[in-house]
Short mmCIF file of C-alpha atoms in Angstrom, two decimals:
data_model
loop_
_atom_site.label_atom_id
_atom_site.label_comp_id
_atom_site.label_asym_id
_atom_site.label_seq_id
_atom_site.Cartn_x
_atom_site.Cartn_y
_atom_site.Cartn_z
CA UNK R 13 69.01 141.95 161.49
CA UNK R 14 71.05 144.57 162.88
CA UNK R 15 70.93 145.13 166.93
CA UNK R 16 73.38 148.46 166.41
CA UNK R 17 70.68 150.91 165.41
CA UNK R 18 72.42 153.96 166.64
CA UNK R 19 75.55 153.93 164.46
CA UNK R 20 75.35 156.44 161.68
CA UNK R 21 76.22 155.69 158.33
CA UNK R 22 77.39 157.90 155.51
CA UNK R 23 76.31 156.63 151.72
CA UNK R 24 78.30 157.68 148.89
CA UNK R 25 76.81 157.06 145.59
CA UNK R 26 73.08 156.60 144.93
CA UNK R 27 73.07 154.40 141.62
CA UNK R 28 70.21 151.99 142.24
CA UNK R 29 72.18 149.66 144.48
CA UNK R 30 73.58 153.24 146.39
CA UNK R 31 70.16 153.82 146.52
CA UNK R 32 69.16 150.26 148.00
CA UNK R 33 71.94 150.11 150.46
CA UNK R 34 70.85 153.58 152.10
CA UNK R 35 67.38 152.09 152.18
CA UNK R 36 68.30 149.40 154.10
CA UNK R 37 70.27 151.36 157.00
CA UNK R 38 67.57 153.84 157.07
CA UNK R 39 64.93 150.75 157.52
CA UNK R 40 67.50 149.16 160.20
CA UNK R 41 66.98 152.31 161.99
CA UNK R 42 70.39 154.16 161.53
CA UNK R 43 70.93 157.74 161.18
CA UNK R 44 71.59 158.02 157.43
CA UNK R 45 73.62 161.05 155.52
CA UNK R 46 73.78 160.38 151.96
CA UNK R 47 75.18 162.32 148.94
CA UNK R 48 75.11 162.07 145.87
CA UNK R 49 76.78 164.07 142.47
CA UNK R 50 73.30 164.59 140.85
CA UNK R 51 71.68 165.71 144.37
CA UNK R 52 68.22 165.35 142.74
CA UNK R 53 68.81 161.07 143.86
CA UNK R 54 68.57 161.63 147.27
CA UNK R 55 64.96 162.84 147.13
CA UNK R 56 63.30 159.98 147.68
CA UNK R 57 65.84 158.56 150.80
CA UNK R 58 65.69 162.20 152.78
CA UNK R 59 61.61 161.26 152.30
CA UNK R 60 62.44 158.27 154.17
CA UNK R 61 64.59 160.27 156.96
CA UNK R 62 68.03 160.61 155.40
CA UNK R 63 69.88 163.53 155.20
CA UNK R 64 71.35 164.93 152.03
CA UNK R 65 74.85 166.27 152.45
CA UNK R 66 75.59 169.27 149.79
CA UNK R 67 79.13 167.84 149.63
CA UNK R 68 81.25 164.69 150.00
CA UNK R 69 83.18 166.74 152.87
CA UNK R 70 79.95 167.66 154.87
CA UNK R 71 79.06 163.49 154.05
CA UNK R 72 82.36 162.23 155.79
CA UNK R 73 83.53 163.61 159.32
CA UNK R 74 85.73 161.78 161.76
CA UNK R 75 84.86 159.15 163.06
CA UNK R 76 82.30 158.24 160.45
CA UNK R 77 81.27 155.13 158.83
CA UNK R 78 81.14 155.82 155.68
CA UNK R 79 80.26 153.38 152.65
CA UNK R 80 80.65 154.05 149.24
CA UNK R 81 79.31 152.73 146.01
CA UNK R 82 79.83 154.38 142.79
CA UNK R 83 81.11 153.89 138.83
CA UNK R 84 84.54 152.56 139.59
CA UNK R 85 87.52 152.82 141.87
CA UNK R 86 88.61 155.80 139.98
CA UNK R 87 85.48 157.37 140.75
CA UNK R 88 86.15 156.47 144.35
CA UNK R 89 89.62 158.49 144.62
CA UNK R 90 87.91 161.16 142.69
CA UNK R 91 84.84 161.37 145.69
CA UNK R 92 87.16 160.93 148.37
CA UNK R 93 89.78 162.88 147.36
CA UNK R 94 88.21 165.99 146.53
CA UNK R 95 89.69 169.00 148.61
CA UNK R 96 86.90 169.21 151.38
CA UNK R 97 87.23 166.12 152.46
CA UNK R 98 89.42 164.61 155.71
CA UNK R 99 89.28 160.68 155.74
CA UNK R 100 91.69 160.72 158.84
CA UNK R 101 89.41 158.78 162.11
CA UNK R 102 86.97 157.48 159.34
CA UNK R 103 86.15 153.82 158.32
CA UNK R 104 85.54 153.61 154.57
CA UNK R 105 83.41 150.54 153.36
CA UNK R 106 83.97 150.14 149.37
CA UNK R 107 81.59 148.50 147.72
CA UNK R 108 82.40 149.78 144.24
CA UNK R 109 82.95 146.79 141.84
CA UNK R 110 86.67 146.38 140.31
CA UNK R 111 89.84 143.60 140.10
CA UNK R 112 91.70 142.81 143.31
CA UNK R 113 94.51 145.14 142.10
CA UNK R 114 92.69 147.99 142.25
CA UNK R 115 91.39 147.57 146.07
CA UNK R 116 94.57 146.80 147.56
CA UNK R 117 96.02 150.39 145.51
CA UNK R 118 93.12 152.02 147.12
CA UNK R 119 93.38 150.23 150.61
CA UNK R 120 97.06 151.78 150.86
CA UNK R 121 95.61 155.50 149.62
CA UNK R 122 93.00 155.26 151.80
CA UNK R 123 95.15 154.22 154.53
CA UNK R 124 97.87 156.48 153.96
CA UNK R 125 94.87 159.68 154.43
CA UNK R 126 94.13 158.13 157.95
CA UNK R 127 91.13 156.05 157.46
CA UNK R 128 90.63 152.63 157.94
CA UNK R 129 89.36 150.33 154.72
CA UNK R 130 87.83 147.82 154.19
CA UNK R 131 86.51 146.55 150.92
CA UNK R 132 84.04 144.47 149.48
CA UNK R 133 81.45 143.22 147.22
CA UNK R 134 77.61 142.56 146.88
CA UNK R 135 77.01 139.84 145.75
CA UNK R 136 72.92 140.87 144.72
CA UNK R 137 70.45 142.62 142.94
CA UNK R 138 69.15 145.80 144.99
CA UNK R 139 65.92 144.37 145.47
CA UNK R 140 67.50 142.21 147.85
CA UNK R 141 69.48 144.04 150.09
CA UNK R 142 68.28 144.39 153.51
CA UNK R 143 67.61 140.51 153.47
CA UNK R 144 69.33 137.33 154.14
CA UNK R 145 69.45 136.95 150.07
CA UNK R 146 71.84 139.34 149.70
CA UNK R 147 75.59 138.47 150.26
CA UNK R 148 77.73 141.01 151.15
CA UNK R 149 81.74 140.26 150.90
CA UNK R 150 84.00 141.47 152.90
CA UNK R 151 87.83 141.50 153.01
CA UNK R 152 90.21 143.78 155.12
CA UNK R 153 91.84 144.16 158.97
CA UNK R 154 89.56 141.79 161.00
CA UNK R 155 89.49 144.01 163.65
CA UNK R 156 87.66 146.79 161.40
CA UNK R 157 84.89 144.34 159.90
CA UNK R 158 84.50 142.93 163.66
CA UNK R 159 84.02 146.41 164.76
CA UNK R 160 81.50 147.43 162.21
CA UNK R 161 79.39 143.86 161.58
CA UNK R 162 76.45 145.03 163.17
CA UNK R 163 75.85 148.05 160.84
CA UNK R 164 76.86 145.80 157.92
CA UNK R 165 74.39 143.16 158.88
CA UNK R 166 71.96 145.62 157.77
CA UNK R 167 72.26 145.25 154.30
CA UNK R 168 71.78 141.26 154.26
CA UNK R 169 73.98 138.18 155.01
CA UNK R 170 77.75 139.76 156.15
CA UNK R 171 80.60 137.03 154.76
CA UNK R 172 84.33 138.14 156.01
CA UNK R 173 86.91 136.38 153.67
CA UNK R 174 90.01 137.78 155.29
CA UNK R 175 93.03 140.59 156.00
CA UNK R 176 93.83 140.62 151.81
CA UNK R 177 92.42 143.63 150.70
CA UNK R 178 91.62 142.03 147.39
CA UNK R 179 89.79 138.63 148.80
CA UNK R 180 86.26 140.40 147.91
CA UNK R 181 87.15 141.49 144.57
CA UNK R 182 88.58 137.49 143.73
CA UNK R 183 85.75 135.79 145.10
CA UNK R 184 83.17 138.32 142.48
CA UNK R 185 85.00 137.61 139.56
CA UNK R 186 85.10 133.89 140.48
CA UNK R 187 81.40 134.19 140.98
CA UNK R 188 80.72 135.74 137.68
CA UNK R 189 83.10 133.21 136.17
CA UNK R 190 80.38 130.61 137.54
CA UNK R 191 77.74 132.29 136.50
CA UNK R 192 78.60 133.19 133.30
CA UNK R 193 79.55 129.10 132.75
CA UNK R 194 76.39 127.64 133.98
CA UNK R 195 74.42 130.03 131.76
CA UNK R 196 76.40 129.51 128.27
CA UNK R 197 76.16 125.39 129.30
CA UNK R 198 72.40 126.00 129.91
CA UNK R 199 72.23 128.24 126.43
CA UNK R 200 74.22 125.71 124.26
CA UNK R 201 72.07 122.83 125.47
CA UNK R 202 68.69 124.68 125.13
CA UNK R 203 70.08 125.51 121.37
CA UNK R 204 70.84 122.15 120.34
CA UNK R 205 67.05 121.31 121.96
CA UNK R 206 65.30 123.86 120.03
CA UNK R 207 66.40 122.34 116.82
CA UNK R 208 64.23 118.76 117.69
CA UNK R 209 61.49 121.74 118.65
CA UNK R 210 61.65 121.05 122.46
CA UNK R 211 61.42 124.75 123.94
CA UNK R 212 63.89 126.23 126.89
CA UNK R 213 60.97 126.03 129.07
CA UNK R 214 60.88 122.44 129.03
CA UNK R 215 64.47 122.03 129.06
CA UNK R 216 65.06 124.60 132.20
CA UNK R 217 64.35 122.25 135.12
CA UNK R 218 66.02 119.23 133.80
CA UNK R 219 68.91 121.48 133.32
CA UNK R 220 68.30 122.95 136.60
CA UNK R 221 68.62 119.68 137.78
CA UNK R 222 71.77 118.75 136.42
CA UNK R 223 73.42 122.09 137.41
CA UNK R 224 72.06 121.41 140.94
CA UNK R 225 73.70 117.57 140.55
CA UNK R 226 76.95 118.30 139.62
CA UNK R 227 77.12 121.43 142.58
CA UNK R 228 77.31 118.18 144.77
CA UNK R 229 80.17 117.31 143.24
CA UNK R 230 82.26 120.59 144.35
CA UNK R 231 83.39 119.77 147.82
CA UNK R 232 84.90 116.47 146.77
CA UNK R 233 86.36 117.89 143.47
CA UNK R 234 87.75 120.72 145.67
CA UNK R 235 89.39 118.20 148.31
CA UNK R 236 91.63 116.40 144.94
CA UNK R 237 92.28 120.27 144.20
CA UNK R 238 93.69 121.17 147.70
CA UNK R 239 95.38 117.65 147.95
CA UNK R 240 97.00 117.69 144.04
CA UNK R 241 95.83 114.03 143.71
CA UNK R 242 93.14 113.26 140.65
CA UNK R 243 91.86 109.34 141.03
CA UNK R 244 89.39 108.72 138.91
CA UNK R 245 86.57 107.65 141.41
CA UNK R 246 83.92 108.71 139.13
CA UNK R 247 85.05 109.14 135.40
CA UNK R 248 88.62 109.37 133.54
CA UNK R 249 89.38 112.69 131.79
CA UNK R 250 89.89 110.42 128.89
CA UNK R 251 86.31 109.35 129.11
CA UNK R 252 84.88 112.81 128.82
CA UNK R 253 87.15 113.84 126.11
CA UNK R 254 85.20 111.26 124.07
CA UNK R 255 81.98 112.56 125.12
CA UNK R 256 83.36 115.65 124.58
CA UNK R 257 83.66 114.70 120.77
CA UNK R 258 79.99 113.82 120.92
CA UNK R 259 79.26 117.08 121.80
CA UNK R 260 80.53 118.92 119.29
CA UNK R 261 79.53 116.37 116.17
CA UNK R 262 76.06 116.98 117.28
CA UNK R 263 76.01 120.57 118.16
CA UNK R 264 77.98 120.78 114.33
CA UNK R 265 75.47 118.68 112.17
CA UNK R 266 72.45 120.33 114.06
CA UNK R 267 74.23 123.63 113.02
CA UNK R 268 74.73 124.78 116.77
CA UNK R 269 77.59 127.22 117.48
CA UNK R 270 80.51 124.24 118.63
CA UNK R 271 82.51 126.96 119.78
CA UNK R 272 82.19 126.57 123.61
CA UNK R 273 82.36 122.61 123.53
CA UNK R 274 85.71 122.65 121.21
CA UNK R 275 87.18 125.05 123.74
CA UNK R 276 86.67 122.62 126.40
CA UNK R 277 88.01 119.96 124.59
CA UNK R 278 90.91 121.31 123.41
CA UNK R 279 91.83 121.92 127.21
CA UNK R 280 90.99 118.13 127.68
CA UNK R 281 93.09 117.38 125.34
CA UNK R 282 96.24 118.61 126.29
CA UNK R 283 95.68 117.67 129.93
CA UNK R 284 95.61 114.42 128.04
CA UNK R 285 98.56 114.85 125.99
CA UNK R 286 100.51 115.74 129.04
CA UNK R 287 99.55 111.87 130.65
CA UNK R 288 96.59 113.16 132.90
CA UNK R 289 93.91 111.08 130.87
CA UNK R 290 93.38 108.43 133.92
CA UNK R 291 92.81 110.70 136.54
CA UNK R 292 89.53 112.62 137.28
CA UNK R 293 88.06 115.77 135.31
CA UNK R 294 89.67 118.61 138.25
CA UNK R 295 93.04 117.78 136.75
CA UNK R 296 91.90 120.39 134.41
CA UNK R 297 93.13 123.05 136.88
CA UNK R 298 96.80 122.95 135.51
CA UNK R 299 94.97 124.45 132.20
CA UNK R 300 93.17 127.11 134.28
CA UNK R 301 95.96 127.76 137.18
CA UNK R 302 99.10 129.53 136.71
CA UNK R 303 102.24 127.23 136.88
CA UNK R 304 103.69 127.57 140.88
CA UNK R 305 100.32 129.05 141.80
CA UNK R 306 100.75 129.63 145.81
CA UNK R 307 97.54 127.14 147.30
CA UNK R 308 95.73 128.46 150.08
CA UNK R 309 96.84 127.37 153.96
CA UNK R 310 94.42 125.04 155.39
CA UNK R 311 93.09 128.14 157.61
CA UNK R 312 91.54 130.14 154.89
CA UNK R 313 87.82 130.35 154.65
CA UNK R 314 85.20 132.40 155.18
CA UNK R 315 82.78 133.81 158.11
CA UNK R 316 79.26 133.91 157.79
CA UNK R 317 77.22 136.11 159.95
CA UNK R 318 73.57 136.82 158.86
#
């Protein structure tokens, strides 16, 4: 994956994905220092050829590449800022999970030490980093990611989302905000199928096949987002609210937890109540979108590079 085998990399943090991201620049053939609090961690990576620094200021010299993964991003000014260390000349990667707040505050106090930031996201399990599976989000000055991509590329498929500090953070909340969704749907249907004793094994690839059917939908529901126009080319919002109400009476008299479907409803129906009942289910985003929201310029996107 990664043609830059002579850069060396500094890990910060060996959790099990600290642990898997060290793996994978070790296997990509880079010289790899890694340290850990409980030093005992590293064990198994110095088997493999790392080195184990005894502190985070031995870890990080000038110049270095240096990615770090721990708890949280007060955990990361704790590491970084302990008295040894000098982050002036050194490119931190942070791949510490948090809210978009928190890794543009730590952009500018990593900045204002001298080093260059960029932070991210990873959007895996560890078993999957060092292959193509394994997203890795990116956001920061272009010319640091562009400068760095071919060590990055070790770890799996590199996506750069842009100069905000807090794109990664944004895009992995939005993904768990997915995730979380199409599970509770898939839950709440495989509930009300249990009770006509039809098991969630049976009901996982037809569901699996709706989830995959209305992904198709996206880009075209996207394009009525971007343009602020909602014709109803497939179904009126006033059509699902009805279905809606289906939903719920049978989850109710098959004594299924209605909570999820009456929360989507009620959202229906004020988009309703507010005239939007003709036009097509992404109207919705007024309920979800803060009023004056800035949209995106037609330029933003995101670069893939696996």
């Amino acid at each position: 994956m990664d043609d830059n085998t002579g850069t060396p990399v500094t890990v910060l943090g060996l959790g099990l994905m600290g642990q898997a991201l060290a793996g994978a620049f070790l296997k990509a053939g880079h010289p790899t220092t890694v340290w850990n609090r409980t030093a005992g961690k590293a064990d198994r990576l110095v088997a493999e050829g790392a080195r184990s620094a005894p502190t985070v200021g031995d870890a990080v010299g000038p110049g270095s590449l240096t990615v770090i993964c721990v708890t949280d991003y007060r955990a990361v000014r704790e590491t970084l800022g302990a008295a040894d260390v000098e982050l002036d000349g050194t490119t931190l990667i942070n791949l510490t999970s948090g809210d978009s707040g928190q890794a543009r505050e730590t952009a500018r106090w990593a900045e204002a030490r001298g080093a260059r930031y960029l932070d991210g996201a990873v959007m895996a399990v560890p078993s999957t980093i060092g292959t193509p599976d394994a997203v890795i989000l990116q956001s920061g000055a272009r010319a640091d990611f562009d400068a760095h991509e071919p060590a990055l590329g070790a770890l799996g498929t590199v996506t750069y989302l842009g100069a905000d500090h807090g794109l990664a953070s944004l895009y992995d909340v939005a993904g768990l905000a997915m995730m979380w969704s199409v599970l509770n749907a898939w839950l709440q249907g495989t509930a009300l199928l249990r009770t006509a004793g039809v098991d969630a094994a049976a009901y996982a690839p037809f569901a699996r096949q709706i989830a995959a059917g209305v992904a198709e939908w996206l880009p075209g529901y996207a394009e009525q987002i971007d343009r602020g126009s909602f014709p109803a080319e497939v179904s009126a919002l006033e059509t699902d609210v009805r279905a809606m109400a289906h939903l719920i009476e049978e989850s109710e008299a098959a004594g299924v937890n209605a909570e999820l479907p009456r929360l989507l409803k009620a959202m229906a129906d004020r988009a309703v109540a507010a005239g939007h009942g003709k036009e097509q289910y992404p109207v919705l985003i007024e309920e979800f979108g803060k009023p004056g929201a800035r949209r995106p310029t037609p330029s933003a996107g995101m670069r893939h590079h696996p």
